[in-house]
Coordinates of C-alpha atoms in Angstrom, one line a residue:
M1 CA -46.1 -160.6 -29.3
Y2 CA -44.1 -161.3 -26.0
C3 CA -40.9 -159.5 -25.3
G4 CA -39.0 -163.0 -25.1
E5 CA -40.0 -163.7 -28.7
C6 CA -38.9 -160.2 -29.8
W7 CA -35.3 -161.1 -28.2
L8 CA -35.3 -164.5 -30.0
I9 CA -36.3 -163.3 -33.4
L10 CA -33.5 -160.4 -33.0
L11 CA -31.1 -163.3 -32.0
L12 CA -31.8 -165.4 -35.3
A13 CA -31.7 -162.3 -37.4
I14 CA -28.1 -161.7 -35.9
F15 CA -27.0 -165.0 -36.2
S16 CA -28.0 -165.5 -39.7
F17 CA -26.4 -162.3 -40.8
T18 CA -23.2 -163.3 -39.1
A19 CA -23.2 -166.8 -40.6
R20 CA -23.6 -164.8 -44.3
I21 CA -20.6 -162.6 -43.1
C22 CA -18.8 -165.5 -42.5
E23 CA -19.4 -167.6 -45.6
S24 CA -18.5 -164.7 -47.8
K25 CA -15.2 -164.6 -46.2
N26 CA -14.8 -168.0 -46.8
V27 CA -15.3 -168.1 -50.5
Q28 CA -12.5 -168.4 -52.7
R29 CA -11.5 -165.3 -54.5
Y30 CA -9.2 -165.7 -57.2
E31 CA -6.6 -162.9 -58.0
P32 CA -5.8 -161.7 -61.6
N33 CA -2.5 -163.8 -61.9
W34 CA -1.7 -167.1 -63.3
Q35 CA -0.3 -168.6 -59.7
S36 CA -4.1 -167.9 -58.3
L37 CA -6.0 -168.5 -61.5
D38 CA -4.3 -171.9 -62.1
A39 CA -5.0 -173.1 -58.5
R40 CA -8.7 -172.9 -59.2
P41 CA -9.9 -176.6 -59.4
L42 CA -11.1 -178.0 -62.9
P43 CA -14.9 -178.2 -62.3
P44 CA -15.5 -182.2 -62.3
W45 CA -17.7 -182.5 -65.1
Y46 CA -15.4 -181.8 -67.7
D47 CA -13.1 -184.5 -66.4
E48 CA -16.0 -186.8 -66.2
A49 CA -17.5 -186.1 -70.0
K50 CA -14.4 -187.2 -71.7
I51 CA -15.8 -186.7 -75.6
G52 CA -16.8 -183.4 -76.8
I53 CA -17.9 -182.1 -80.6
F54 CA -16.0 -179.3 -82.1
L55 CA -18.0 -177.0 -84.8
H56 CA -15.9 -174.7 -87.5
W57 CA -18.9 -172.6 -88.8
G58 CA -19.0 -169.2 -90.3
V59 CA -18.4 -167.2 -93.4
F60 CA -15.3 -169.2 -94.4
S61 CA -18.1 -171.9 -94.9
V62 CA -19.4 -170.2 -98.2
P63 CA -16.3 -170.8 -100.2
S64 CA -16.0 -174.2 -98.2
Y65 CA -12.5 -174.5 -99.6
V66 CA -9.0 -175.2 -97.9
G67 CA -10.4 -174.1 -94.4
A68 CA -11.3 -171.4 -92.1
W69 CA -7.7 -169.3 -92.8
F70 CA -9.5 -168.8 -96.1
W71 CA -9.4 -165.0 -96.2
W72 CA -5.7 -164.8 -94.9
Y73 CA -4.7 -167.4 -97.3
W74 CA -6.4 -165.2 -100.0
K75 CA -5.3 -161.7 -98.8
G76 CA -2.8 -162.2 -96.1
T77 CA 1.0 -161.2 -96.2
Q78 CA 2.0 -164.2 -98.1
P79 CA -1.0 -165.5 -100.4
N80 CA -1.6 -169.1 -100.9
L81 CA -1.2 -169.2 -104.8
A82 CA -4.0 -172.0 -105.2
V83 CA -6.6 -169.8 -103.2
V84 CA -5.7 -166.7 -105.4
E85 CA -6.0 -168.8 -108.4
F86 CA -9.3 -170.5 -107.2
M87 CA -10.8 -167.1 -106.6
K88 CA -9.7 -165.6 -109.9
Q89 CA -11.3 -168.5 -111.7
N90 CA -14.5 -168.2 -109.9
Y91 CA -15.5 -165.0 -108.8
P92 CA -15.2 -161.4 -110.6
P93 CA -12.1 -159.2 -109.7
S94 CA -14.0 -156.9 -107.5
F95 CA -15.2 -159.7 -105.2
T96 CA -14.5 -159.1 -101.5
Y97 CA -14.4 -161.3 -98.6
A98 CA -17.2 -159.5 -97.1
D99 CA -19.3 -160.3 -100.3
F100 CA -19.3 -164.0 -99.0
A101 CA -21.5 -163.1 -96.0
P102 CA -24.7 -162.7 -97.5
E103 CA -24.1 -166.1 -98.7
F104 CA -23.9 -167.5 -95.2
T105 CA -27.5 -168.5 -95.4
A106 CA -28.0 -171.5 -92.7
E107 CA -31.6 -172.1 -94.2
F108 CA -31.4 -175.8 -93.1
Y109 CA -30.1 -175.1 -89.9
N110 CA -31.9 -177.1 -87.5
P111 CA -30.1 -176.8 -83.9
N112 CA -32.8 -179.4 -82.6
Q113 CA -31.5 -181.7 -85.3
W114 CA -28.1 -181.1 -84.5
A115 CA -28.5 -181.5 -81.1
D116 CA -30.0 -185.1 -81.8
I117 CA -26.9 -186.2 -83.8
F118 CA -24.5 -184.8 -81.1
K119 CA -26.4 -186.6 -78.2
A120 CA -26.4 -189.8 -80.4
S121 CA -22.7 -189.3 -80.7
G122 CA -22.5 -190.0 -77.0
A123 CA -20.7 -186.6 -76.6
Q124 CA -21.2 -184.7 -73.7
Y125 CA -20.4 -181.3 -74.9
V126 CA -20.1 -179.1 -78.0
V127 CA -17.9 -176.2 -79.0
L128 CA -19.1 -173.7 -81.5
T129 CA -16.7 -171.2 -83.1
T130 CA -18.8 -168.3 -82.1
K131 CA -16.3 -166.0 -83.7
H132 CA -13.4 -167.2 -85.7
H133 CA -10.4 -165.0 -86.9
E134 CA -12.3 -163.7 -89.6
G135 CA -14.1 -161.6 -86.9
F136 CA -17.7 -162.5 -87.9
C137 CA -19.6 -163.3 -84.9
L138 CA -22.5 -165.9 -84.8
W139 CA -24.7 -164.1 -82.4
P140 CA -26.1 -160.3 -82.6
S141 CA -22.9 -158.8 -81.0
K142 CA -23.3 -155.2 -80.1
Y143 CA -19.5 -155.0 -80.8
S144 CA -19.5 -156.3 -84.7
W145 CA -22.0 -153.9 -86.2
N146 CA -22.9 -155.6 -89.7
W147 CA -20.7 -158.5 -89.2
N148 CA -22.6 -160.7 -87.4
S149 CA -25.4 -163.3 -88.2
M150 CA -28.2 -161.2 -87.4
D151 CA -27.2 -158.2 -89.3
V152 CA -26.1 -160.2 -92.3
G153 CA -26.4 -163.7 -93.9
P154 CA -28.8 -165.9 -91.5
K155 CA -30.6 -163.2 -90.1
R156 CA -30.6 -165.5 -86.7
D157 CA -28.7 -166.0 -83.5
L158 CA -26.9 -169.1 -84.4
V159 CA -25.3 -169.3 -81.0
G160 CA -28.3 -168.7 -78.8
E161 CA -30.7 -171.1 -80.7
L162 CA -27.9 -174.0 -80.4
A163 CA -27.2 -173.4 -76.9
T164 CA -30.9 -173.9 -76.2
A165 CA -31.2 -177.0 -77.8
L166 CA -28.0 -178.5 -76.6
R167 CA -29.2 -178.1 -73.1
K168 CA -32.5 -179.3 -73.8
N169 CA -31.0 -182.8 -74.7
G170 CA -28.5 -182.6 -71.6
L171 CA -25.3 -181.7 -73.3
K172 CA -22.9 -178.7 -72.2
F173 CA -22.4 -175.7 -74.7
G174 CA -18.9 -174.3 -75.2
A175 CA -18.2 -171.1 -77.1
Y176 CA -14.8 -170.9 -79.1
H177 CA -13.9 -167.4 -79.5
S178 CA -10.8 -165.8 -81.3
L179 CA -9.1 -163.2 -79.5
F180 CA -7.8 -161.6 -82.7
E181 CA -9.0 -160.9 -86.2
F182 CA -7.0 -161.2 -89.4
F183 CA -7.8 -157.6 -90.7
N184 CA -9.6 -155.6 -87.9
P185 CA -7.7 -152.0 -88.0
L186 CA -7.8 -151.4 -84.4
F187 CA -5.9 -154.7 -84.1
L188 CA -3.6 -153.8 -86.8
K189 CA -3.0 -150.4 -85.2
D190 CA -2.2 -151.9 -81.7
Q191 CA 0.2 -154.4 -83.7
E192 CA 1.6 -151.5 -85.4
N193 CA 2.2 -149.8 -81.7
N194 CA 4.2 -153.2 -80.7
F195 CA 1.2 -153.9 -78.7
T196 CA 1.7 -150.9 -76.5
T197 CA -1.7 -150.0 -77.0
Q198 CA -4.8 -151.7 -76.3
E199 CA -7.6 -150.2 -78.4
Y200 CA -8.6 -153.3 -79.8
V201 CA -8.7 -155.2 -76.7
R202 CA -10.7 -152.7 -74.9
T203 CA -13.4 -151.8 -77.6
K204 CA -13.9 -155.2 -79.4
T205 CA -12.7 -158.5 -78.0
M206 CA -13.0 -158.4 -74.4
P207 CA -16.6 -156.6 -74.8
E208 CA -17.6 -159.6 -76.7
L209 CA -16.2 -162.1 -74.4
Y210 CA -18.2 -160.2 -71.8
E211 CA -21.3 -160.4 -73.9
L212 CA -21.1 -164.0 -74.6
V213 CA -20.7 -164.8 -70.9
N214 CA -23.5 -162.9 -69.9
N215 CA -26.1 -163.3 -72.5
Y216 CA -25.4 -167.3 -73.0
K217 CA -23.6 -168.7 -70.1
P218 CA -21.2 -171.1 -71.6
D219 CA -20.2 -174.2 -69.8
L220 CA -16.8 -173.8 -71.5
I221 CA -14.9 -171.1 -73.1
W222 CA -12.2 -172.2 -76.0
S223 CA -10.1 -169.0 -76.1
D224 CA -8.0 -169.1 -79.4
G225 CA -5.8 -166.5 -81.5
E226 CA -3.6 -165.6 -78.6
W227 CA -0.1 -166.3 -80.0
M228 CA -0.1 -162.8 -81.5
A229 CA 0.8 -160.9 -78.1
L230 CA 1.1 -161.8 -74.5
D231 CA -1.5 -162.2 -72.1
T232 CA -1.0 -158.8 -70.7
Y233 CA -2.0 -157.3 -73.9
W234 CA -5.1 -159.4 -74.3
N235 CA -6.1 -158.6 -70.2
S236 CA -6.6 -162.0 -70.0
T237 CA -6.0 -162.6 -66.1
N238 CA -8.5 -160.0 -65.3
F239 CA -11.0 -161.4 -67.8
L240 CA -10.5 -164.7 -66.1
A241 CA -10.7 -163.5 -62.7
W242 CA -14.0 -162.0 -63.0
L243 CA -15.2 -165.2 -64.8
Y244 CA -14.1 -167.2 -61.5
N245 CA -15.3 -164.8 -59.2
D246 CA -18.4 -162.9 -60.2
S247 CA -19.5 -164.3 -63.8
P248 CA -22.8 -166.0 -63.9
V249 CA -21.0 -169.3 -64.4
K250 CA -18.1 -168.7 -62.0
D251 CA -18.6 -172.2 -60.2
T252 CA -19.2 -174.3 -63.3
V253 CA -17.2 -172.8 -66.3
V254 CA -14.1 -174.6 -67.8
T255 CA -11.6 -172.7 -69.8
N256 CA -8.4 -173.8 -71.9
D257 CA -5.0 -172.4 -71.7
R258 CA -5.0 -170.1 -74.9
W259 CA -4.8 -166.7 -73.4
G260 CA -1.6 -165.3 -74.7
S261 CA 1.6 -166.1 -76.8
N262 CA 3.1 -167.1 -73.1
T263 CA 0.3 -169.4 -71.7
M264 CA -0.3 -172.2 -74.2
C265 CA 0.6 -175.5 -72.5
K266 CA 1.4 -173.7 -68.9
H267 CA -1.7 -172.0 -67.7
G268 CA -5.1 -172.1 -67.7
G269 CA -8.3 -174.7 -66.8
Y270 CA -6.7 -177.4 -69.0
L271 CA -4.2 -177.7 -71.7
T272 CA -4.5 -178.0 -75.4
C273 CA -0.4 -177.6 -76.0
N274 CA -1.3 -177.5 -79.9
D275 CA -3.9 -178.8 -82.4
K276 CA -4.3 -182.5 -82.6
F277 CA -2.4 -183.0 -79.2
N278 CA -2.2 -186.5 -78.5
P279 CA 1.2 -187.7 -76.3
K280 CA 0.1 -191.0 -76.1
V281 CA 1.5 -190.9 -72.6
K282 CA 0.0 -189.8 -69.2
Q283 CA -0.2 -186.2 -68.5
D284 CA 0.2 -184.4 -65.5
R285 CA -2.5 -182.1 -65.9
K286 CA -5.6 -182.4 -67.6
F287 CA -5.2 -182.1 -71.3
E288 CA -7.8 -182.2 -74.5
D289 CA -7.1 -183.5 -78.1
S290 CA -8.9 -181.0 -80.6
T291 CA -8.7 -183.1 -83.8
T292 CA -10.7 -183.0 -87.0
M293 CA -12.9 -185.7 -88.6
D294 CA -11.4 -184.6 -91.9
K295 CA -7.9 -185.4 -91.9
Y296 CA -6.9 -182.0 -93.8
A297 CA -9.4 -179.2 -92.7
W298 CA -11.4 -177.9 -89.9
T299 CA -14.3 -176.7 -92.0
Y300 CA -16.4 -178.4 -94.3
R301 CA -14.8 -178.6 -97.8
R302 CA -16.9 -179.0 -101.2
N303 CA -13.7 -180.9 -102.6
L304 CA -14.1 -183.5 -99.6
K305 CA -13.3 -187.0 -100.5
L306 CA -14.1 -190.4 -98.5
S307 CA -10.7 -191.1 -98.3
D308 CA -10.0 -187.8 -96.4
I309 CA -12.5 -188.8 -93.4
H310 CA -11.3 -190.6 -90.6
S311 CA -12.7 -194.1 -90.3
I312 CA -14.5 -195.2 -87.2
E313 CA -11.8 -197.4 -86.2
E314 CA -9.3 -194.6 -86.6
V315 CA -11.6 -192.3 -84.4
L316 CA -11.8 -195.0 -81.6
E317 CA -8.4 -195.5 -81.4
I318 CA -7.6 -191.7 -80.9
V319 CA -10.6 -192.4 -78.1
A320 CA -8.9 -194.9 -76.5
Q321 CA -5.5 -193.4 -76.8
V322 CA -6.4 -190.0 -75.3
V323 CA -8.7 -191.2 -72.7
S324 CA -6.2 -193.7 -71.3
C325 CA -3.5 -190.9 -70.8
G326 CA -6.3 -188.7 -68.9
G327 CA -7.6 -186.4 -71.9
N328 CA -10.6 -185.2 -73.1
L329 CA -11.1 -185.5 -77.1
L330 CA -12.9 -183.0 -78.8
I331 CA -13.8 -184.1 -82.4
N332 CA -14.3 -181.7 -85.1
V333 CA -17.0 -181.5 -87.9
G334 CA -17.5 -178.6 -90.4
P335 CA -21.2 -177.8 -91.1
T336 CA -21.8 -176.5 -94.6
K337 CA -23.1 -173.0 -95.3
E338 CA -26.7 -173.9 -95.3
G339 CA -26.6 -175.4 -91.8
T340 CA -26.3 -179.2 -92.4
I341 CA -24.1 -181.8 -91.1
V342 CA -23.2 -183.8 -93.9
P343 CA -24.2 -187.5 -94.0
I344 CA -20.6 -188.8 -93.7
F345 CA -19.6 -186.7 -90.7
E346 CA -23.2 -187.7 -89.2
E347 CA -22.7 -191.5 -89.8
R348 CA -18.9 -191.4 -88.0
L349 CA -20.7 -189.3 -84.9
R350 CA -23.3 -192.0 -84.8
Q351 CA -21.1 -194.7 -85.2
M352 CA -19.2 -193.2 -82.2
G353 CA -22.1 -192.9 -80.4
E354 CA -23.3 -196.9 -80.8
W355 CA -19.8 -197.6 -79.8
L356 CA -20.2 -195.6 -76.3
G357 CA -23.5 -197.0 -76.1
V358 CA -21.7 -200.3 -75.2
N359 CA -18.5 -199.2 -73.8
G360 CA -19.0 -195.9 -72.2
E361 CA -18.3 -197.6 -68.8
A362 CA -14.8 -197.6 -69.8
I363 CA -14.8 -194.3 -71.0
Y364 CA -16.9 -191.9 -69.1
A365 CA -15.8 -190.6 -65.4
T366 CA -12.7 -193.1 -65.9
K367 CA -9.1 -192.3 -64.6
P368 CA -5.7 -193.1 -66.0
W369 CA -4.5 -196.4 -64.7
S370 CA -1.0 -197.4 -63.6
H371 CA -0.4 -198.4 -67.3
Q372 CA -1.8 -196.9 -70.6
N373 CA -0.6 -198.7 -73.5
D374 CA 0.0 -202.4 -72.8
S375 CA 3.8 -203.2 -73.0
V376 CA 3.4 -206.5 -75.0
N377 CA 0.1 -205.5 -77.1
A378 CA 0.3 -202.4 -78.8
N379 CA -3.3 -202.5 -79.8
V380 CA -4.5 -202.6 -76.2
W381 CA -4.9 -199.2 -74.3
Y382 CA -6.2 -199.1 -70.5
T383 CA -8.5 -196.9 -68.2
S384 CA -9.7 -197.7 -64.9
K385 CA -12.7 -196.5 -62.5
K386 CA -12.6 -197.2 -58.5
T387 CA -15.3 -199.1 -56.8
D388 CA -16.0 -199.1 -53.1
N389 CA -13.7 -202.1 -52.6
S390 CA -11.1 -201.9 -55.5
T391 CA -10.3 -200.7 -58.8
N392 CA -11.8 -202.2 -62.3
V393 CA -9.4 -202.1 -64.9
Y394 CA -10.7 -201.7 -68.9
A395 CA -8.6 -203.2 -71.5
I396 CA -9.6 -201.3 -74.7
V397 CA -8.8 -204.3 -77.3
L398 CA -8.5 -202.4 -80.8
K399 CA -7.9 -205.6 -82.9
W400 CA -9.7 -208.8 -82.1
P401 CA -6.9 -211.5 -81.4
S402 CA -6.2 -213.7 -84.2
G403 CA -6.1 -216.5 -82.1
P404 CA -7.8 -218.0 -79.3
N405 CA -6.4 -216.0 -76.6
L406 CA -5.7 -212.1 -75.5
I407 CA -2.6 -211.8 -74.1
L408 CA -2.2 -208.8 -71.4
A409 CA 1.1 -208.1 -70.0
D410 CA 0.5 -205.7 -67.3
P411 CA -2.7 -206.5 -65.1
L412 CA -1.6 -208.6 -62.4
P413 CA -4.7 -211.1 -61.5
S414 CA -5.6 -212.7 -58.2
L415 CA -7.5 -215.5 -57.3
D416 CA -11.0 -213.4 -57.2
T417 CA -10.3 -211.9 -60.5
V418 CA -12.9 -212.0 -63.1
V419 CA -12.8 -211.1 -66.8
T420 CA -16.2 -209.9 -68.8
L421 CA -16.4 -208.4 -72.1
L422 CA -18.6 -205.2 -71.9
G423 CA -21.8 -205.9 -73.7
Y424 CA -21.5 -209.8 -73.6
P425 CA -23.2 -211.8 -70.9
D426 CA -20.6 -214.5 -70.0
T427 CA -17.3 -214.6 -68.2
F428 CA -14.1 -215.4 -69.7
K429 CA -11.3 -218.0 -68.4
W430 CA -8.0 -216.8 -67.9
K431 CA -4.5 -217.7 -66.5
G432 CA -1.8 -216.0 -64.9
V433 CA 1.6 -215.8 -67.0
G434 CA 4.6 -214.1 -65.5
S435 CA 3.4 -210.5 -64.3
G436 CA 0.3 -210.5 -66.6
M437 CA -2.4 -212.9 -67.6
V438 CA -3.8 -214.6 -70.8
V439 CA -7.5 -214.6 -71.4
S440 CA -9.0 -217.5 -73.2
I441 CA -11.6 -216.5 -75.9
P442 CA -14.1 -219.2 -76.9
P443 CA -15.8 -218.9 -80.5
I444 CA -18.9 -216.2 -80.0
P445 CA -21.7 -216.3 -82.6
I446 CA -21.9 -213.2 -84.4
N447 CA -25.0 -212.0 -83.2
Q448 CA -23.6 -211.8 -79.7
I449 CA -20.6 -209.9 -80.3
P450 CA -21.5 -206.4 -78.4
C451 CA -20.1 -204.3 -80.9
K452 CA -18.3 -203.9 -84.3
W453 CA -14.9 -202.3 -83.2
A454 CA -12.8 -202.1 -80.2
W455 CA -13.7 -204.4 -77.6
V456 CA -13.5 -203.7 -74.1
F457 CA -12.7 -206.3 -71.6
K458 CA -13.3 -205.5 -67.9
L459 CA -10.9 -206.7 -65.2
T460 CA -12.1 -206.8 -61.7
N461 CA -10.3 -207.9 -58.5
I462 CA -6.4 -207.4 -60.0
K463 CA -3.9 -206.9 -57.7
N464 CA -2.4 -203.8 -59.4

């Protein structure tokens, strides 16, 4: 080798090393405080996804009565008399909540079948309760001995199996995790000490979170159970700094706002503010409406009635309202203890997917328009999407007009405006009226109507 070649190799090595140093200095590092953590940009996939599925599944699915707080309603400081009577009538006096766990069998749990349903629903991500307030882990956690799905009950890694099945189907996997547990003695001791000690956080809840992230690499962490103490007790900001800086999902993971009694609706990746948060007005920050398919519970209930379930029309109304205002909808269904999605929940999810198959252009990757709800027609909600030359506006019409005209008060048409109906081949005539427009709707054969509920009119080349 010539000496000149040696110098060239050396110079290239020095250049490469210097470039790596410069690159590392330019990498954003987040400090364990809210000013720094809140400055992290939300990974784009989440805002574009718009629709997710929430799954409340655990030992509470065995009694399948009242909901996920069953244990607390039975044995908490102020017991629910209906739950106390339910246990008295159906179980022996010596029965404990732990005795439910062996009956959490999941013998029909087929994560590939679940993933097929969720894919068909049009959802882009799925959030599973990996551990709810009862403390039972749906994965073989080293920090929850004999109170996890591998040691007792299903004898399976429910989290890992679902994460794998979802990703095979192109869906994102989210992990719900409760910071606190109803009756964990370590937590109760910290509470007795007015949260001046952190034994529970140090040995239980935070190790579980690190374990979840390192083992399953979730795309989203849905924290909950934060309200009992400040974020400083939970050590939340240190965990989030690690998550954003050094974890295996640091560039893509999304988080919510439930990290301490002082954080909800203020801090975190996006805001939940409260359960079933549907503000119906545009929000300054990204938010999520986590709501239930069953109007009264997050879990499967054996005494469920058809009238308890949201109709598909009601579901699509929530979709239109939430997305129009800049949010995501996380719609919840509760699996059974056997591991099935009951047919009425599956039907609603597949109906939602049928609608999104036609109208997804008006939902996915859209942005709020200048108006959300039409100022004259309360049954119309707007979304928008930028193109190379202009902005397309989508009018989501929840009820088909009773007459031959659709009145839209807020879009200001131009001479080049074109009106179409998603899924329908023809254009529609229109005329400007004041600051809005009137769209003429001719008779359409029933076999040409593109969907059964909530029709979307696409407006191109409008002025506003």
